[in-house]
Amino acid sequence: MGLSGVWIRTLDDGLVRADHVVEVLAHRTAAFAGKPARWLLDVATANSQGAGTAAQWNVGASHRTLVQTADELAGVAQRLARLMWELDTRDAAGVVTVRRTPDGIEFGFEAFEAFEAS
């Protein structure tokens, strides 16, 4: 089964199927227009997406943001990759959640059986 039964909740409350993730990255945005730089935890999928104008069209990897914070995200990408590996070894099915806490970034997993009980 692999990760085809695992979904990852995005910042905008969307879901990305975990077996489509090809990269997990934590990176800092640039500060602009008086707004401070932020740290993002993103997943990239194998699908590409395009944007631009009729004169120029750019195609790149599809990145989905999982969390945004002012604090550096050291080690967070590796922690998410490890969680995905652990879920893969268990043939898990459910939703990975990501949230900011006062102590940093917290990952959770809600098995689909838990949703049925609600």
Coordinates of N, CA and C in Angstrom, one line a residue:
M1 N 0.8 -1.2 0.0 CA 0.0 0.0 0.0 C 0.9 1.3 0.0
G2 N 1.9 1.3 0.8 CA 2.8 2.5 0.8 C 2.0 3.7 1.4
L3 N 2.3 4.9 0.9 CA 1.7 6.1 1.4 C 0.5 6.5 0.7
S4 N -0.1 5.6 -0.2 CA -1.3 6.0 -1.0 C -2.5 6.3 -0.1
G5 N -2.5 5.8 1.1 CA -3.6 6.1 2.1 C -3.4 7.2 3.0
V6 N -2.2 7.9 2.9 CA -1.8 8.9 3.8 C -1.9 10.3 3.1
W7 N -2.6 11.2 3.7 CA -2.7 12.6 3.2 C -2.1 13.6 4.1
I8 N -1.6 14.7 3.6 CA -0.9 15.7 4.5 C -1.7 17.0 4.4
R9 N -2.2 17.5 5.5 CA -3.0 18.7 5.5 C -2.1 19.9 5.3
T10 N -2.5 20.8 4.4 CA -1.8 22.0 4.0 C -2.2 23.2 4.8
L11 N -1.5 24.3 4.8 CA -1.8 25.5 5.5 C -3.2 26.0 5.2
D12 N -3.6 25.9 3.9 CA -4.9 26.4 3.5 C -6.0 25.3 3.6
D13 N -5.8 24.3 4.5 CA -6.7 23.2 4.8 C -7.0 22.3 3.6
G14 N -6.1 22.3 2.6 CA -6.2 21.3 1.6 C -5.4 20.0 2.0
L15 N -5.4 19.0 1.1 CA -4.8 17.8 1.4 C -3.9 17.4 0.2
V16 N -2.7 16.9 0.5 CA -1.8 16.4 -0.6 C -1.6 14.9 -0.2
R17 N -1.7 14.0 -1.2 CA -1.5 12.6 -1.0 C 0.0 12.4 -0.8
A18 N 0.4 11.8 0.3 CA 1.8 11.6 0.7 C 2.6 10.9 -0.3
D19 N 2.1 10.0 -1.1 CA 2.9 9.2 -2.0 C 3.2 10.1 -3.3
H20 N 2.7 11.3 -3.4 CA 3.0 12.2 -4.5 C 4.1 13.2 -4.1
V21 N 4.5 13.2 -2.8 CA 5.5 14.1 -2.4 C 6.9 13.6 -2.8
V22 N 7.7 14.5 -3.5 CA 9.0 14.2 -3.9 C 10.1 15.0 -3.2
E23 N 9.6 16.0 -2.4 CA 10.6 16.8 -1.7 C 9.9 17.4 -0.5
V24 N 10.6 17.5 0.6 CA 10.1 18.2 1.8 C 11.2 19.3 2.1
L25 N 10.8 20.5 2.2 CA 11.8 21.6 2.4 C 11.3 22.7 3.3
A26 N 12.3 23.1 4.1 CA 12.0 24.3 5.0 C 12.9 25.4 4.5
H27 N 12.3 26.5 4.2 CA 13.1 27.6 3.6 C 12.5 29.0 4.1
R28 N 13.4 30.0 3.9 CA 13.0 31.3 4.4 C 12.6 32.2 3.2
T29 N 11.5 32.9 3.3 CA 11.1 33.8 2.2 C 11.9 35.1 2.3
A30 N 11.9 35.9 1.3 CA 12.5 37.2 1.3 C 11.6 38.2 2.0
A31 N 12.1 39.1 2.7 CA 11.3 40.3 3.2 C 11.0 41.2 2.0
F32 N 9.8 41.7 2.0 CA 9.5 42.7 0.9 C 8.3 43.5 1.3
A33 N 8.3 44.7 0.8 CA 7.2 45.7 1.0 C 6.9 45.9 2.5
G34 N 7.9 46.0 3.3 CA 7.8 46.2 4.7 C 7.3 45.0 5.5
K35 N 7.2 43.8 4.9 CA 6.8 42.6 5.6 C 8.1 41.8 5.9
P36 N 8.1 41.2 7.1 CA 9.3 40.5 7.5 C 9.4 39.1 6.7
A37 N 10.6 38.6 6.7 CA 10.8 37.3 6.1 C 10.1 36.3 7.0
R38 N 9.7 35.2 6.4 CA 9.0 34.1 7.1 C 9.7 32.8 6.8
W39 N 9.5 31.8 7.6 CA 10.0 30.4 7.3 C 8.8 29.6 6.9
L40 N 8.9 28.8 5.9 CA 7.9 27.9 5.4 C 8.3 26.5 5.4
L41 N 7.4 25.6 5.7 CA 7.6 24.2 5.5 C 6.7 23.8 4.4
D42 N 7.4 23.3 3.3 CA 6.6 23.0 2.1 C 6.9 21.5 1.7
V43 N 5.9 21.0 0.9 CA 6.1 19.7 0.2 C 6.0 20.1 -1.3
A44 N 6.8 19.4 -2.1 CA 6.7 19.5 -3.5 C 6.2 18.2 -4.1
T45 N 5.4 18.3 -5.1 CA 4.9 17.1 -5.7 C 5.5 16.9 -7.1
A46 N 5.4 15.7 -7.6 CA 6.0 15.5 -9.0 C 5.3 16.2 -10.1
N47 N 4.1 16.8 -9.8 CA 3.3 17.5 -10.8 C 3.9 18.9 -10.9
S48 N 3.9 19.4 -12.1 CA 4.3 20.8 -12.3 C 3.1 21.7 -12.5
Q49 N 3.3 23.0 -12.3 CA 2.3 24.0 -12.5 C 2.9 25.2 -13.2
G50 N 2.0 25.9 -13.9 CA 2.5 27.0 -14.6 C 1.9 28.3 -14.2
A51 N 2.5 29.4 -14.5 CA 2.0 30.7 -14.2 C 2.7 31.7 -15.1
G52 N 2.1 32.8 -15.3 CA 2.7 33.9 -16.1 C 1.8 34.6 -17.0
T53 N 2.2 35.1 -18.1 CA 1.4 35.8 -19.0 C 1.6 35.2 -20.4
A54 N 0.8 35.7 -21.4 CA 0.9 35.2 -22.7 C 2.3 35.4 -23.3
A55 N 3.1 36.4 -22.8 CA 4.4 36.6 -23.3 C 5.4 35.7 -22.7
Q56 N 5.2 35.2 -21.5 CA 6.1 34.4 -20.8 C 5.4 33.5 -19.8
W57 N 5.6 32.2 -20.0 CA 5.0 31.2 -19.1 C 6.0 30.4 -18.4
N58 N 6.0 30.3 -17.1 CA 7.0 29.6 -16.3 C 6.3 28.3 -15.7
V59 N 7.1 27.3 -15.8 CA 6.6 26.0 -15.3 C 7.6 25.5 -14.2
G60 N 7.0 25.1 -13.1 CA 7.9 24.6 -12.0 C 7.2 23.6 -11.2
A61 N 7.9 23.1 -10.2 CA 7.3 22.1 -9.3 C 6.1 22.7 -8.5
S62 N 5.2 21.9 -8.2 CA 4.0 22.3 -7.4 C 4.4 22.3 -5.9
H63 N 4.6 23.4 -5.2 CA 4.9 23.5 -3.8 C 3.6 23.8 -3.0
R64 N 3.4 23.1 -1.9 CA 2.3 23.3 -1.0 C 2.8 23.6 0.4
T65 N 2.4 24.7 0.9 CA 2.9 25.1 2.3 C 2.1 24.4 3.3
L66 N 2.8 23.9 4.3 CA 2.2 23.2 5.4 C 2.1 24.1 6.7
V67 N 3.1 24.9 6.9 CA 3.1 25.8 8.0 C 4.0 27.0 7.7
Q68 N 3.7 28.1 8.4 CA 4.5 29.4 8.2 C 4.8 29.9 9.6
T69 N 6.0 30.4 9.8 CA 6.4 30.9 11.1 C 7.5 31.9 11.0
A70 N 7.7 32.7 12.0 CA 8.8 33.6 12.1 C 10.1 32.9 12.6
D71 N 9.9 31.7 13.2 CA 11.0 31.0 13.8 C 11.7 30.0 12.8
E72 N 13.0 29.9 12.9 CA 13.7 29.0 12.0 C 13.2 27.6 12.2
L73 N 13.2 26.8 11.1 CA 12.6 25.5 11.1 C 13.7 24.4 11.0
A74 N 14.7 24.5 11.8 CA 15.8 23.6 11.8 C 15.4 22.2 12.1
G75 N 15.6 21.2 11.2 CA 15.3 19.8 11.4 C 13.9 19.4 11.2
V76 N 13.0 20.3 10.9 CA 11.6 20.0 10.7 C 11.4 19.2 9.5
A77 N 12.0 19.5 8.4 CA 11.9 18.7 7.1 C 12.2 17.2 7.4
Q78 N 13.3 17.0 8.1 CA 13.8 15.6 8.4 C 12.8 14.9 9.3
R79 N 12.2 15.7 10.2 CA 11.2 15.0 11.1 C 10.0 14.6 10.3
L80 N 9.5 15.4 9.4 CA 8.4 15.1 8.6 C 8.7 13.9 7.7
A81 N 9.9 13.9 7.1 CA 10.3 12.7 6.3 C 10.3 11.4 7.1
R82 N 10.8 11.5 8.3 CA 10.9 10.3 9.2 C 9.5 9.9 9.5
L83 N 8.6 10.8 9.8 CA 7.2 10.4 10.1 C 6.6 9.7 8.9
M84 N 6.8 10.2 7.7 CA 6.3 9.6 6.5 C 6.8 8.2 6.3
W85 N 8.1 8.0 6.6 CA 8.7 6.7 6.5 C 8.1 5.7 7.5
E86 N 7.9 6.2 8.8 CA 7.2 5.4 9.8 C 5.8 5.0 9.4
L87 N 5.1 5.9 8.8 CA 3.7 5.6 8.4 C 3.7 4.6 7.2
D88 N 4.7 4.7 6.4 CA 4.8 3.8 5.2 C 5.1 2.4 5.7
T89 N 6.0 2.2 6.8 CA 6.3 0.9 7.3 C 5.1 0.2 7.9
R90 N 4.1 1.1 8.4 CA 2.9 0.5 9.1 C 1.7 0.4 8.1
D91 N 1.9 0.8 6.8 CA 0.8 0.8 5.9 C -0.4 1.6 6.5
A92 N -0.1 2.7 7.0 CA -1.1 3.6 7.7 C -2.0 4.2 6.7
A93 N -3.2 4.6 7.1 CA -4.1 5.4 6.3 C -4.7 6.5 7.2
G94 N -4.6 7.8 6.8 CA -5.2 8.9 7.6 C -4.5 10.2 7.1
V95 N -4.6 11.2 8.0 CA -4.1 12.5 7.7 C -3.0 13.0 8.6
V96 N -1.9 13.4 8.1 CA -0.8 14.0 8.8 C -1.2 15.5 9.0
T97 N -1.1 16.0 10.3 CA -1.4 17.3 10.6 C -0.1 18.0 11.0
V98 N 0.0 19.3 10.8 CA 1.2 20.1 11.2 C 0.6 21.4 11.8
R99 N 1.2 21.7 13.0 CA 0.7 22.9 13.6 C 1.9 23.6 14.4
R100 N 1.8 24.9 14.6 CA 2.7 25.6 15.4 C 2.3 25.6 16.8
T101 N 3.2 25.4 17.7 CA 3.0 25.5 19.1 C 4.0 26.4 19.7
P102 N 3.9 26.8 21.0 CA 4.9 27.7 21.6 C 6.3 27.1 21.6
D103 N 6.3 25.7 21.6 CA 7.6 25.0 21.6 C 8.2 24.7 20.2
G104 N 7.4 25.0 19.1 CA 7.9 24.7 17.8 C 6.8 24.2 16.9
I105 N 7.2 23.3 16.0 CA 6.3 22.6 15.1 C 6.0 21.2 15.6
E106 N 4.7 20.9 15.6 CA 4.2 19.6 16.1 C 3.5 18.9 14.9
F107 N 3.9 17.6 14.8 CA 3.2 16.8 13.8 C 2.3 15.8 14.5
G108 N 1.1 15.6 13.8 CA 0.2 14.6 14.4 C -0.3 13.7 13.3
F109 N -1.0 12.7 13.6 CA -1.5 11.7 12.6 C -2.9 11.3 13.1
E110 N -3.9 11.5 12.3 CA -5.3 11.1 12.6 C -5.6 10.0 11.6
A111 N -5.7 8.7 12.2 CA -6.0 7.6 11.4 C -7.5 7.7 10.9
F112 N -7.8 7.1 9.8 CA -9.1 7.2 9.3 C -10.1 6.6 10.2
E113 N -9.7 5.6 11.0 CA -10.7 5.0 11.9 C -11.1 6.0 13.0
A114 N -10.2 6.9 13.3 CA -10.6 8.0 14.3 C -11.6 8.9 13.7
F115 N -11.6 9.2 12.4 CA -12.6 10.0 11.7 C -14.0 9.3 11.8
E116 N -14.0 8.0 11.6 CA -15.3 7.3 11.6 C -15.9 7.3 12.9
A117 N -15.1 7.4 14.0 CA -15.7 7.4 15.4 C -16.3 8.7 15.7
S118 N -16.0 9.8 15.0 CA -16.5 11.1 15.3 C -17.9 11.3 14.9

